[in-house]
Structures are given as C-alpha cells and as structure tokens.
CSV table of C-alpha atoms in Angstrom, one decimal:
chain,number,residue,atom,x,y,z
A,324,MET,CA,-71.4,-92.0,8.7
A,325,ARG,CA,-67.7,-92.8,8.9
A,326,LYS,CA,-65.3,-92.3,6.0
A,327,PRO,CA,-63.4,-95.2,4.6
A,328,SER,CA,-60.1,-95.8,6.3
A,329,ASN,CA,-58.1,-95.8,3.0
A,330,VAL,CA,-59.1,-92.1,2.3
A,331,SER,CA,-57.6,-90.5,5.4
A,332,PRO,CA,-53.8,-91.2,4.6
A,333,TRP,CA,-54.3,-89.7,1.2
A,334,ILE,CA,-55.6,-86.5,2.7
A,335,ASP,CA,-52.8,-86.2,5.1
A,336,ASP,CA,-50.2,-86.6,2.3
A,337,CYS,CA,-51.9,-83.8,0.4
A,338,ASP,CA,-51.7,-81.5,3.5
A,339,LYS,CA,-48.0,-82.2,3.9
A,340,MET,CA,-47.3,-81.5,0.3
A,341,MET,CA,-49.1,-78.1,0.5
A,342,ASP,CA,-47.0,-77.2,3.5
A,343,ARG,CA,-43.8,-78.0,1.7
A,344,GLN,CA,-44.8,-75.9,-1.3
A,345,LYS,CA,-45.7,-73.0,0.9
A,346,ALA,CA,-42.3,-73.2,2.6
A,347,LEU,CA,-40.5,-73.4,-0.7
A,348,LEU,CA,-42.4,-70.4,-2.0
A,349,MET,CA,-41.4,-68.4,1.1
A,350,VAL,CA,-37.8,-69.2,0.6
A,351,LEU,CA,-37.9,-68.2,-3.1
A,352,ILE,CA,-39.6,-64.9,-2.2
A,353,ALA,CA,-37.0,-64.2,0.5
A,354,LEU,CA,-34.1,-65.0,-1.9
A,355,LEU,CA,-35.7,-62.6,-4.4
A,356,ILE,CA,-36.1,-59.8,-1.9
A,357,TYR,CA,-32.9,-60.2,0.2
A,358,PRO,CA,-30.5,-62.1,-2.1
A,359,ASN,CA,-27.4,-60.7,-0.3
A,360,ASP,CA,-28.4,-61.3,3.3
A,361,ILE,CA,-29.3,-65.0,3.1
A,362,PHE,CA,-26.7,-67.6,3.4
A,363,GLY,CA,-24.0,-65.1,2.4
A,364,GLY,CA,-25.8,-63.9,-0.7
A,365,ALA,CA,-26.1,-65.4,-4.1
A,366,PHE,CA,-22.8,-63.7,-5.2
A,367,PRO,CA,-19.5,-63.1,-3.4
A,368,PRO,CA,-19.0,-59.5,-2.3
A,369,GLU,CA,-16.9,-57.2,-4.5
A,370,PHE,CA,-15.9,-53.5,-4.7
A,371,ALA,CA,-18.0,-51.4,-7.0
A,372,ASP,CA,-15.3,-48.7,-7.4
A,373,THR,CA,-11.9,-47.7,-6.2
A,374,ILE,CA,-11.4,-45.4,-3.2
A,375,GLN,CA,-10.6,-41.8,-4.2
A,376,ASN,CA,-7.5,-40.1,-2.7
A,377,VAL,CA,-8.4,-37.1,-0.6
A,378,THR,CA,-6.4,-33.9,-0.2
A,379,VAL,CA,-7.5,-31.4,2.5
A,380,SER,CA,-6.2,-28.3,4.2
A,381,LEU,CA,-5.1,-28.6,7.8
A,382,GLY,CA,-8.2,-28.3,10.1
A,383,ARG,CA,-10.7,-29.2,7.4
A,384,ASP,CA,-12.9,-32.4,7.3
A,385,ALA,CA,-12.1,-35.5,5.1
A,386,THR,CA,-14.3,-38.4,4.0
A,387,PHE,CA,-13.4,-41.7,2.4
A,388,THR,CA,-16.1,-43.7,0.5
A,389,CYS,CA,-16.0,-47.5,0.0
A,390,LEU,CA,-18.5,-48.9,-2.5
A,391,VAL,CA,-19.4,-52.7,-2.0
A,392,ASN,CA,-21.7,-54.9,-4.0
A,393,HIS,CA,-23.3,-58.2,-2.7
A,394,LEU,CA,-22.0,-57.7,0.8
A,395,GLY,CA,-24.4,-60.2,2.3
A,396,GLY,CA,-23.5,-61.2,5.8
A,397,TYR,CA,-20.0,-60.0,5.5
A,398,ARG,CA,-18.6,-56.9,7.3
A,399,VAL,CA,-16.7,-53.8,6.2
A,400,GLY,CA,-13.7,-52.6,8.3
A,401,TRP,CA,-11.4,-49.5,8.1
A,402,LEU,CA,-7.7,-49.6,8.9
A,403,LYS,CA,-4.9,-46.9,9.0
A,404,VAL,CA,-2.1,-48.7,7.1
A,405,ASP,CA,1.0,-47.1,8.6
A,406,THR,CA,0.1,-47.6,12.2
A,407,LYS,CA,-2.1,-50.7,11.6
A,408,ALA,CA,-4.7,-49.1,13.9
A,409,ILE,CA,-8.3,-50.3,13.3
A,410,GLN,CA,-10.5,-47.3,12.8
A,411,ALA,CA,-14.0,-49.0,12.6
A,412,ILE,CA,-15.7,-52.4,11.9
A,413,HIS,CA,-19.1,-52.2,10.1
A,414,ASP,CA,-20.9,-49.4,12.0
A,415,HIS,CA,-18.9,-49.5,15.2
A,416,VAL,CA,-15.9,-47.1,15.8
A,417,ILE,CA,-12.9,-48.9,17.3
A,418,THR,CA,-10.3,-46.1,17.6
A,419,HIS,CA,-10.2,-43.8,20.5
A,420,ASN,CA,-9.9,-40.8,18.2
A,421,ASN,CA,-13.1,-38.9,18.8
A,422,ARG,CA,-12.7,-37.1,15.4
A,423,VAL,CA,-13.3,-40.4,13.5
A,424,SER,CA,-16.8,-41.6,12.7
A,425,VAL,CA,-18.5,-44.0,10.1
A,426,SER,CA,-21.8,-44.0,8.2
A,427,HIS,CA,-23.4,-46.3,5.5
A,428,SER,CA,-26.4,-46.6,3.3
A,429,ASP,CA,-28.1,-49.6,1.7
A,430,HIS,CA,-25.2,-51.9,2.7
A,431,THR,CA,-23.4,-50.5,-0.4
A,432,THR,CA,-21.9,-47.2,0.5
A,433,TRP,CA,-19.6,-47.1,3.5
A,434,ASN,CA,-18.0,-43.9,4.7
A,435,LEU,CA,-15.1,-43.1,7.0
A,436,HIS,CA,-15.2,-39.5,8.3
A,437,ILE,CA,-12.3,-37.6,9.9
A,438,LYS,CA,-13.1,-34.2,11.3
A,439,ASN,CA,-10.6,-31.3,11.9
A,440,VAL,CA,-7.8,-33.1,10.0
A,441,GLN,CA,-4.3,-32.9,11.6
A,442,LYS,CA,-0.9,-33.5,10.1
A,443,GLU,CA,-0.7,-36.9,11.9
A,444,ASP,CA,-3.9,-38.1,10.1
A,445,GLU,CA,-2.1,-38.1,6.8
A,446,GLY,CA,-1.4,-41.5,5.2
A,447,LEU,CA,-3.0,-44.6,3.6
A,448,TYR,CA,-6.5,-45.8,4.8
A,449,MET,CA,-7.7,-49.3,3.9
A,450,CYS,CA,-11.3,-50.5,3.4
A,451,GLN,CA,-11.6,-54.3,4.1
A,452,ILE,CA,-14.2,-57.0,3.6
A,453,ASN,CA,-13.8,-60.0,5.9
A,454,THR,CA,-14.0,-62.7,3.1
A,455,ASP,CA,-11.6,-65.6,2.8
A,456,PRO,CA,-9.2,-64.5,1.5
A,457,MET,CA,-9.7,-60.9,2.7
A,458,LYS,CA,-10.6,-58.2,0.1
A,459,SER,CA,-9.3,-54.7,0.5
A,460,GLN,CA,-8.5,-51.4,-1.2
A,461,THR,CA,-6.7,-48.2,-0.1
A,462,GLY,CA,-7.0,-44.4,-0.4
A,463,MET,CA,-4.4,-41.8,0.4
A,464,LEU,CA,-5.1,-38.8,2.7
A,465,SER,CA,-2.9,-35.8,2.0
A,466,VAL,CA,-2.8,-32.9,4.3
A,467,VAL,CA,-1.8,-29.5,2.9
A,468,VAL,CA,-0.7,-26.7,5.2
A,469,PRO,CA,-0.9,-23.0,4.3
A,470,PRO,CA,2.4,-21.1,4.7
A,471,ASP,CA,3.5,-19.7,8.0
A,472,PHE,CA,6.7,-17.7,8.8
A,473,ILE,CA,9.4,-19.1,11.1
A,474,PRO,CA,9.9,-16.2,13.5
A,475,GLU,CA,13.4,-17.2,14.6
A,476,GLU,CA,14.6,-17.4,11.0
A,477,THR,CA,12.9,-14.2,9.7
A,478,SER,CA,14.3,-10.7,9.9
A,479,SER,CA,12.7,-7.8,11.9
A,480,ASP,CA,13.0,-4.1,11.4
A,481,VAL,CA,16.5,-2.8,10.5
A,482,MET,CA,18.3,0.5,11.0
A,483,ILE,CA,21.3,1.2,8.7
A,484,ARG,CA,23.6,4.2,7.9
A,485,GLU,CA,23.4,5.5,4.4
A,486,GLY,CA,25.9,3.7,2.1
A,487,GLY,CA,25.9,0.6,4.2
A,488,GLN,CA,24.5,-2.9,3.3
A,489,VAL,CA,21.8,-5.0,4.8
A,490,LYS,CA,20.6,-8.6,4.4
A,491,LEU,CA,16.9,-9.4,4.9
A,492,THR,CA,16.0,-13.1,5.5
A,493,CYS,CA,12.5,-14.6,5.3
A,494,ARG,CA,11.7,-18.3,5.8
A,495,ALA,CA,8.3,-20.0,6.0
A,496,ARG,CA,7.0,-23.5,6.5
A,497,GLY,CA,4.0,-25.2,4.9
A,498,VAL,CA,3.0,-28.1,2.7
A,499,PRO,CA,3.9,-27.9,-0.1
A,500,THR,CA,7.0,-25.9,0.6
A,501,PRO,CA,6.2,-22.2,0.2
A,502,SER,CA,8.0,-19.9,-2.3
A,503,ILE,CA,9.3,-16.5,-1.1
A,504,SER,CA,9.1,-13.1,-2.9
A,505,TRP,CA,9.8,-9.5,-1.9
A,506,ARG,CA,8.0,-6.3,-2.8
A,507,ARG,CA,8.1,-2.7,-1.6
A,508,GLU,CA,4.9,-1.5,0.2
A,509,ASP,CA,5.0,1.8,-1.6
A,510,GLY,CA,5.1,0.1,-5.0
A,511,LYS,CA,8.6,1.4,-5.9
A,512,ASN,CA,11.2,-0.9,-7.5
A,513,ILE,CA,13.8,-2.8,-5.4
A,514,ILE,CA,17.4,-1.8,-6.3
A,515,ILE,CA,19.8,-4.8,-6.6
A,516,ARG,CA,23.5,-4.0,-6.8
A,517,LYS,CA,25.9,-6.9,-7.5
A,518,PRO,CA,29.7,-6.3,-7.8
A,519,PHE,CA,31.2,-7.2,-11.1
A,520,ALA,CA,33.3,-10.3,-11.1
A,521,GLY,CA,36.7,-9.8,-9.4
A,522,SER,CA,35.8,-6.3,-8.1
A,523,ALA,CA,35.6,-5.3,-4.4
A,524,LEU,CA,32.3,-4.5,-2.7
A,525,ASN,CA,33.0,-0.8,-2.8
A,526,GLN,CA,33.8,-0.8,-6.5
A,527,LYS,CA,31.4,-0.4,-9.4
A,528,SER,CA,28.4,-2.7,-9.3
A,529,HIS,CA,25.9,-4.1,-11.8
A,530,VAL,CA,22.6,-2.4,-10.8
A,531,THR,CA,19.2,-3.8,-11.6
A,532,SER,CA,15.7,-2.5,-10.7
A,533,VAL,CA,12.9,-5.0,-10.2
A,534,ASN,CA,9.4,-4.7,-9.0
A,535,GLU,CA,9.5,-8.2,-7.3
A,536,TYR,CA,12.5,-10.2,-6.1
A,537,HIS,CA,12.4,-14.0,-5.5
A,538,GLY,CA,14.4,-15.8,-2.9
A,539,GLU,CA,14.6,-16.2,0.9
A,540,GLU,CA,17.4,-13.6,1.2
A,541,LEU,CA,17.3,-10.0,-0.1
A,542,LYS,CA,20.7,-8.3,0.0
A,543,LEU,CA,20.8,-4.5,-0.4
A,544,THR,CA,24.2,-2.8,-0.8
A,545,LYS,CA,25.3,0.8,-0.9
A,546,ILE,CA,21.8,1.6,0.4
A,547,SER,CA,20.5,5.2,-0.1
A,548,ARG,CA,17.8,7.2,1.6
A,549,ASN,CA,15.4,6.6,-1.4
A,550,GLU,CA,15.5,2.9,-0.5
A,551,MET,CA,14.1,3.6,3.0
A,552,GLY,CA,10.6,2.2,3.7
A,553,VAL,CA,8.7,-1.0,4.3
A,554,TYR,CA,9.6,-4.2,2.4
A,555,LEU,CA,7.0,-7.0,2.2
A,556,CYS,CA,8.1,-10.7,2.4
A,557,ILE,CA,5.3,-12.8,0.8
A,558,ALA,CA,5.1,-16.6,1.2
A,559,ILE,CA,2.8,-18.6,-1.0
A,560,ASN,CA,2.4,-22.4,-1.8
A,561,GLY,CA,-1.0,-22.6,-3.5
A,562,VAL,CA,-2.9,-23.3,-0.2
A,563,PRO,CA,-4.9,-20.2,0.9
A,564,PRO,CA,-4.2,-17.9,2.5
A,565,ALA,CA,-0.9,-16.5,1.4
A,566,VAL,CA,0.9,-14.6,4.2
A,567,SER,CA,3.1,-11.5,4.2
A,568,LYS,CA,5.4,-9.9,6.7
A,569,ARG,CA,6.3,-6.2,6.9
A,570,ILE,CA,10.0,-5.4,7.5
A,571,SER,CA,10.9,-1.7,7.8
A,572,ILE,CA,14.3,-0.4,6.7
A,573,ASN,CA,15.3,3.0,8.3
A,574,VAL,CA,18.3,4.6,6.6
A,575,HIS,CA,20.0,7.2,8.8
A,576,PHE,CA,21.9,10.2,7.6
A,577,SER,CA,22.8,13.7,8.7
A,578,PRO,CA,20.6,16.6,7.7
A,579,VAL,CA,20.8,18.2,4.2
A,580,ILE,CA,19.1,21.5,3.3
A,581,HIS,CA,18.1,22.5,-0.2
A,582,VAL,CA,17.2,26.2,-0.8
A,583,PRO,CA,15.3,27.1,-3.9
A,584,ASN,CA,16.1,30.8,-3.8
A,585,GLN,CA,18.9,32.3,-1.7
A,586,LEU,CA,18.2,35.9,-2.8
A,587,VAL,CA,14.7,37.3,-2.4
A,588,GLY,CA,13.5,40.8,-3.1
A,589,ALA,CA,10.1,42.2,-2.1
A,590,PRO,CA,8.4,45.6,-1.7
A,591,LEU,CA,7.6,47.0,1.7
A,592,GLY,CA,4.1,46.4,3.0
A,593,THR,CA,3.8,43.0,1.2
A,594,ASP,CA,3.8,39.4,2.5
A,595,VAL,CA,7.0,37.5,1.8
A,596,VAL,CA,7.5,33.7,1.8
A,597,LEU,CA,10.9,32.0,2.4
A,598,GLU,CA,11.3,28.3,2.1
A,599,CYS,CA,13.9,25.6,2.7
A,600,PHE,CA,13.7,21.8,2.0
A,601,VAL,CA,15.3,19.5,4.7
A,602,GLU,CA,16.2,15.8,4.3
A,603,ALA,CA,17.2,14.0,7.5
A,604,SER,CA,16.9,10.6,9.2
A,605,PRO,CA,16.2,10.3,12.1
A,606,LYS,CA,13.9,13.4,11.9
A,607,SER,CA,15.7,16.6,12.6
A,608,ILE,CA,14.8,19.7,14.7
A,609,ASN,CA,14.1,22.5,12.2
A,610,TYR,CA,13.9,26.2,13.0
A,611,TRP,CA,14.5,29.7,11.5
A,612,VAL,CA,17.0,32.3,12.8
A,613,LYS,CA,17.5,36.0,12.2
A,614,ASP,CA,20.1,38.1,13.9
A,615,ASN,CA,20.9,35.1,16.2
A,616,ALA,CA,17.3,35.0,17.4
A,617,MET,CA,15.0,32.1,16.8
A,618,ILE,CA,11.8,33.0,14.9
A,619,ILE,CA,8.5,31.6,16.2
A,620,SER,CA,5.0,32.1,14.9
A,621,SER,CA,3.6,35.5,15.8
A,622,GLN,CA,1.4,38.3,14.4
A,623,GLN,CA,4.1,39.1,11.9
A,624,HIS,CA,5.6,35.7,11.3
A,625,ASP,CA,4.0,32.4,10.4
A,626,VAL,CA,6.3,29.3,10.7
A,627,GLN,CA,5.2,26.0,9.1
A,628,MET,CA,6.8,22.6,8.8
A,629,ILE,CA,5.2,20.5,6.1
A,630,GLU,CA,6.2,16.8,6.0
A,631,LYS,CA,6.6,15.6,2.4
A,632,SER,CA,7.9,12.1,3.1
A,633,LYS,CA,9.3,10.0,5.9
A,634,PHE,CA,12.6,12.0,5.7
A,635,GLU,CA,11.7,15.2,3.8
A,636,VAL,CA,10.3,18.4,5.4
A,637,ARG,CA,9.4,21.7,3.8
A,638,MET,CA,10.2,24.7,6.0
A,639,VAL,CA,8.1,27.8,5.2
A,640,LEU,CA,8.4,31.2,6.8
A,641,THR,CA,5.9,33.9,5.9
A,642,ILE,CA,6.7,37.5,6.8
A,643,ARG,CA,3.6,39.6,6.9
A,644,ASN,CA,3.6,43.4,6.0
A,645,LEU,CA,7.3,43.6,5.3
A,646,GLN,CA,9.0,46.5,7.1
A,647,LYS,CA,12.6,47.9,6.8
A,648,ASP,CA,13.7,46.1,9.9
A,649,ASN,CA,12.6,42.8,8.4
A,650,VAL,CA,15.2,42.9,5.6
A,651,GLY,CA,18.4,41.0,6.2
A,652,THR,CA,19.7,37.5,6.3
A,653,TYR,CA,17.5,34.6,7.5
A,654,LYS,CA,18.9,31.1,8.3
A,655,CYS,CA,17.1,27.8,8.2
A,656,VAL,CA,18.7,25.3,10.6
A,657,ALA,CA,18.3,21.5,10.9
A,658,LYS,CA,19.8,19.2,13.6
A,659,ASN,CA,19.6,15.5,14.4
A,660,SER,CA,21.8,13.0,16.3
A,661,LEU,CA,24.1,12.6,13.3
A,662,GLY,CA,24.9,16.3,12.6
A,663,ASP,CA,23.5,19.7,11.9
A,664,VAL,CA,23.4,22.1,8.9
A,665,GLU,CA,22.2,25.6,8.1
A,666,SER,CA,21.6,27.7,5.0
A,667,SER,CA,21.0,31.4,4.4
A,668,ILE,CA,18.5,33.5,2.5
A,669,ARG,CA,19.0,37.2,2.0
A,670,LEU,CA,15.8,39.3,1.9
A,671,TYR,CA,16.1,42.8,0.5
A,672,GLU,CA,13.7,45.7,-0.4
A,673,ILE,CA,12.6,46.6,-3.9
A,674,SER,CA,10.2,49.2,-5.3
A,675,GLY,CA,6.7,47.8,-5.1
A,676,PRO,CA,3.9,47.4,-7.7
A,677,THR,CA,1.7,50.1,-6.0
A,678,LYS,CA,-0.3,53.0,-7.4
A,679,THR,CA,1.0,56.5,-6.8
A,680,GLN,CA,-1.2,59.2,-5.3
A,681,THR,CA,-2.0,62.1,-7.8
A,682,VAL,CA,-2.5,65.8,-6.9
A,683,ALA,CA,-5.2,68.1,-8.2
A,684,ARG,CA,-4.3,69.6,-11.6
A,685,PRO,CA,-5.8,72.3,-13.8
A,686,SER,CA,-8.7,71.2,-15.9
A,687,PHE,CA,-6.7,70.9,-19.0
A,688,TYR,CA,-5.0,67.8,-17.5
A,689,ASP,CA,-7.6,65.4,-18.9
A,690,GLU,CA,-5.9,62.1,-18.2
A,691,GLU,CA,-5.8,59.1,-15.9
A,692,ASP,CA,-3.6,58.7,-12.8
A,693,GLU,CA,0.0,57.6,-13.4
A,694,THR,CA,0.6,54.0,-12.5
A,695,VAL,CA,3.9,52.3,-11.3
A,696,TYR,CA,4.6,48.8,-12.7
A,697,GLY,CA,7.2,46.2,-11.7
A,698,SER,CA,9.6,44.7,-14.2
A,699,ALA,CA,7.5,41.7,-14.9
A,700,GLU,CA,4.5,43.8,-16.0
A,701,ILE,CA,6.7,45.8,-18.3
A,702,GLU,CA,8.0,42.7,-20.0
A,703,LYS,CA,4.5,41.3,-20.4
A,704,MET,CA,3.4,44.5,-22.1
A,705,GLU,CA,6.4,44.4,-24.4
A,706,ASN,CA,6.0,40.6,-25.0
A,707,LYS,CA,9.4,39.9,-23.6
A,708,PRO,CA,10.3,36.8,-21.6
A,709,LEU,CA,10.5,37.3,-17.8
A,710,SER,CA,14.0,38.0,-16.5
A,711,VAL,CA,15.6,35.2,-14.4
A,712,ASP,CA,18.1,35.5,-11.7
A,713,ASN,CA,20.8,32.8,-12.1
A,714,THR,CA,21.8,33.0,-8.4
A,715,ILE,CA,23.3,29.6,-7.4
A,716,SER,CA,21.3,28.0,-4.6
A,717,GLY,CA,23.0,26.2,-1.7
A,718,HIS,CA,22.4,22.7,-3.1
A,719,VAL,CA,22.2,21.5,-6.7
A,720,GLY,CA,18.8,20.2,-7.9
A,721,TYR,CA,16.4,23.0,-7.3
A,722,PRO,CA,15.8,25.9,-9.9
A,723,SER,CA,16.5,29.4,-8.7
A,724,VAL,CA,13.7,31.9,-8.6
A,725,ALA,CA,13.7,35.1,-10.5
A,726,THR,CA,15.0,38.1,-8.5
A,727,PRO,CA,12.8,41.1,-8.9
A,728,VAL,CA,14.3,44.0,-10.8
A,729,PRO,CA,13.8,47.7,-9.6
A,730,THR,CA,10.5,49.0,-10.8
A,731,VAL,CA,10.1,51.5,-13.7
A,732,ARG,CA,7.7,54.4,-13.7
A,733,ILE,CA,5.5,54.7,-16.8
A,734,GLY,CA,3.0,57.4,-17.5
A,735,LYS,CA,1.0,59.1,-20.3
A,736,LYS,CA,2.4,62.2,-22.1
A,737,ARG,CA,0.9,65.3,-20.6
A,738,PRO,CA,0.4,68.8,-22.4
A,739,THR,CA,3.1,71.4,-21.5
A,740,ILE,CA,2.9,75.2,-21.1
A,741,SER,CA,5.8,77.1,-22.7
A,742,ALA,CA,7.8,79.9,-20.9
A,743,ASN,CA,7.0,82.5,-23.7
A,744,SER,CA,3.3,82.1,-23.1
A,745,ASN,CA,3.8,82.9,-19.4
A,746,ALA,CA,5.8,86.1,-20.2
A,747,ASN,CA,3.1,87.4,-22.5
A,748,HIS,CA,0.5,87.0,-19.8
A,749,ARG,CA,2.7,89.0,-17.4
A,750,ARG,CA,3.2,91.8,-19.9
A,751,ARG,CA,-0.5,92.1,-20.6
A,752,ALA,CA,-1.3,92.3,-16.9
A,753,SER,CA,1.3,95.0,-16.4
A,754,ASP,CA,-0.1,97.1,-19.3
A,755,LEU,CA,-3.6,96.9,-17.9
A,756,LEU,CA,-2.4,97.9,-14.4
A,757,ILE,CA,-0.7,101.0,-15.9
A,758,ILE,CA,-3.8,102.1,-17.8
A,759,LEU,CA,-5.9,101.7,-14.7
A,760,MET,CA,-3.6,103.8,-12.6
A,761,LEU,CA,-3.7,106.6,-15.3
A,762,ILE,CA,-7.5,106.7,-15.3
A,763,ILE,CA,-7.6,107.0,-11.5
A,764,ALA,CA,-5.0,109.9,-11.6
A,765,CYS,CA,-7.0,111.8,-14.2
A,766,GLU,CA,-10.2,111.6,-12.2
A,767,ARG,CA,-8.4,113.1,-9.1
A,768,CYS,CA,-7.1,116.0,-11.3
A,769,GLN,CA,-10.6,117.0,-12.4
C-alpha cells in the first residue's frame, strides 16, 4: 500500500533538521573542548606572566620561560634583540647555534634553552606572538665570570737584598670585577712602611702591621729577613670559585752567627755539646773547625745541622768522652755567596761530679764513702740560687749559659786518734818486752 504523496516531503524536512542539529551540537562540543584552537580561539592570546631575567655562570645552562594564554592558532617565536637573530619559531629552531633548543607544554608554557652559556650569549631575549599588532616581552641573560689572573700583569717570585724595596702586582679579570687582597701563607702579619709626609724614602716611616692588605699593588720597603716567605694574592668577585696565586719573596743577606755560650767547662770523661745559630740567605755552608782542621762526624764527634726555618740553622757539635786533647777553641763557620762569618767557643776542663774511690779503713771508721759534688749541687743543698756566668756572647739576643765553678769536696767528720794515745801504746809494749827478756835470762841462770 503506497503512502500519500503529501507525507514524504514532511519526513525529508525532519531528517534535514536533525542533521543540522547534530552538526551544531558537534560544533558546540568542539568549542567547549578546544576553545583556543578553533577559528583563532574565543579570546585573543595574552601573556600570563613576565619573563624572568636569568643570571648564570660562564659554562652553565640557562632557560627562559614564556607563559601564554589563549594562544589558539597563533605561534610563539624567540629573538635575540641585539643581533635581531631569530632563535626559534614555535617548536622549530632557526638559529645555527647547536646549543639552543626549545620545548613547550599544553600550548601555554614555552621554553628557550641555552646550554654551556658563553659570554657572547649575554643580552636581551624576546618572546613574540604573531598577532596583529605583534605582542612581545623580553628577559635579560646576564653571564657572570669567576675571577682569573692576568698572567702578564701579575708578579712572579722575587729575590731582593735585605733593606731593599719590592712592589708586588696582582691583577685579575672576571664579571663582576674582582677585588684583590693579600695575605701571608704562614699567617704572619704584613708590614707596611710609609714615609712621613715630606721625608725621604730612607728616613723614618710610619709602620703598620695588618693581617690582610687590600689593593692590586703591595709595596714593601726596607724589607727584612723576617718578611721573607710566600705571599698570597686572592681574587674574589662573589662568583665561585675564588682564586689565589702564590708569590715567593726571597730576602738575601750575608751569614750571621749567634752563640749562646762562648765559654764552656766540662769534666773529663763526659759528653759536651757546643752549639751555634746561623742565619743566612741564600743558605750557607756551615762547619766546625778546631786547630785549623774541619771536624766531621766520627766515633768521638757528632755533627748535626738542624734547620729551624727557611734561613735559620742550629749547628750542634757533640764531643763524646771528653779528653785533655779535646779542650781548646772551637770555631763555627758559615759561608754563602754574600759573605762569610765565624765565631769561637772555648772549651776548658773542670773537676767533675764523680764519686771518689775509698780505701779500706779500720773497723772504727763506721761511715759512708766520701762524695764529690759540683758547685750546682752545693748551692741546691744550701738553697742558694745557681751561679751564672755573665760572659758576653758573640751576638746580642741570646742568654749566656752558666759557666761551671770548680768542684768542692764535702765529707762526713771522721773520729781521730791522738798522738798521746800512740805514745802510751809504745811505752807499754817496751815494758812488756823488757819483762819478757828478764824472765828468759833468769831461766838460763838456773
């Protein structure tokens, strides 16, 4: 059975209306899900935040972040302002610098990455959106550089005669500009001498002692041996690491000998120690002499050179089992390229603190052996201060050592036998002998 002809057009119109409603619904759903990607988005693109300036050390990595809302179908580009060189457009890198790359997420966060930043990378970087008119914002890349010394403008090790003057220079580059300070490696203070106004360099100076000196130039005048050593030039600008340079100052002077005791007394059979203190720079050749013959280590002599500092040496001569032929004058000698010097020590014999041998005595000697004491022991027993020899040494600055005083013999009182007692004994013996002879004569007569 056929449908009426007037019903078919109505059905077709209903089908077309349903199709239009479905299409409209799809468009609305798409607008709700992707509002920024359809027809340029519902809103014009805009920056969500400013680009933060970036400061990095030379050789580190830097990243700029550009935040964009409602980007839609527009694109983001990166530009270096000073050179007008395009770095990247959207997710494509344009520059030939292989250290530059880009990344993004959700069409909102756009990043420009620069690896191993160099000094030439410093400057303004622009994030652009290709709207009409164009929208953009910029961020500054600052490159800081740790300090580094300029070799051709920095001093090296110095040699100077004592009493002279020296100027040490230390210059460094870096961003920001480094500050320079000086210290001594051994921790001692730096001596700064500045002439008074109107006075010559060799006249009196104003002297200050500082643990740290600031400035590129360090001037040392009237330099002494005590100022010899290593000086540290330190450059710092707040960018790690700080750097330092060691500069050695060698102060040269001819040898000087200090003798603590020029007069030494000792008993025979004992060990004796003689010593001299030598100061010299450059280092000196040091040795002992007696009777114009050099003394070397042997069974009887022990020679030692003990280094106290860079320019000080303690000379020690030990004489074992002192004999009569060992007494006399000893000389300590020091020589270097600037001069030579010698000093004398006289060694003499004294009575020694030894125990005497005692002979067998009658039984009525009921007492201990006699003992011999040196002067020091006597004074200790009597609670007296030790005697001191005020002999003047070769150089001022060292105390003299006490010179031994001849020993004194001390013993206990012993019982004595009187002369009268001996005479009585002899008389009694004589009488007994006479009586015995008379008895023998009488027996013969009978």
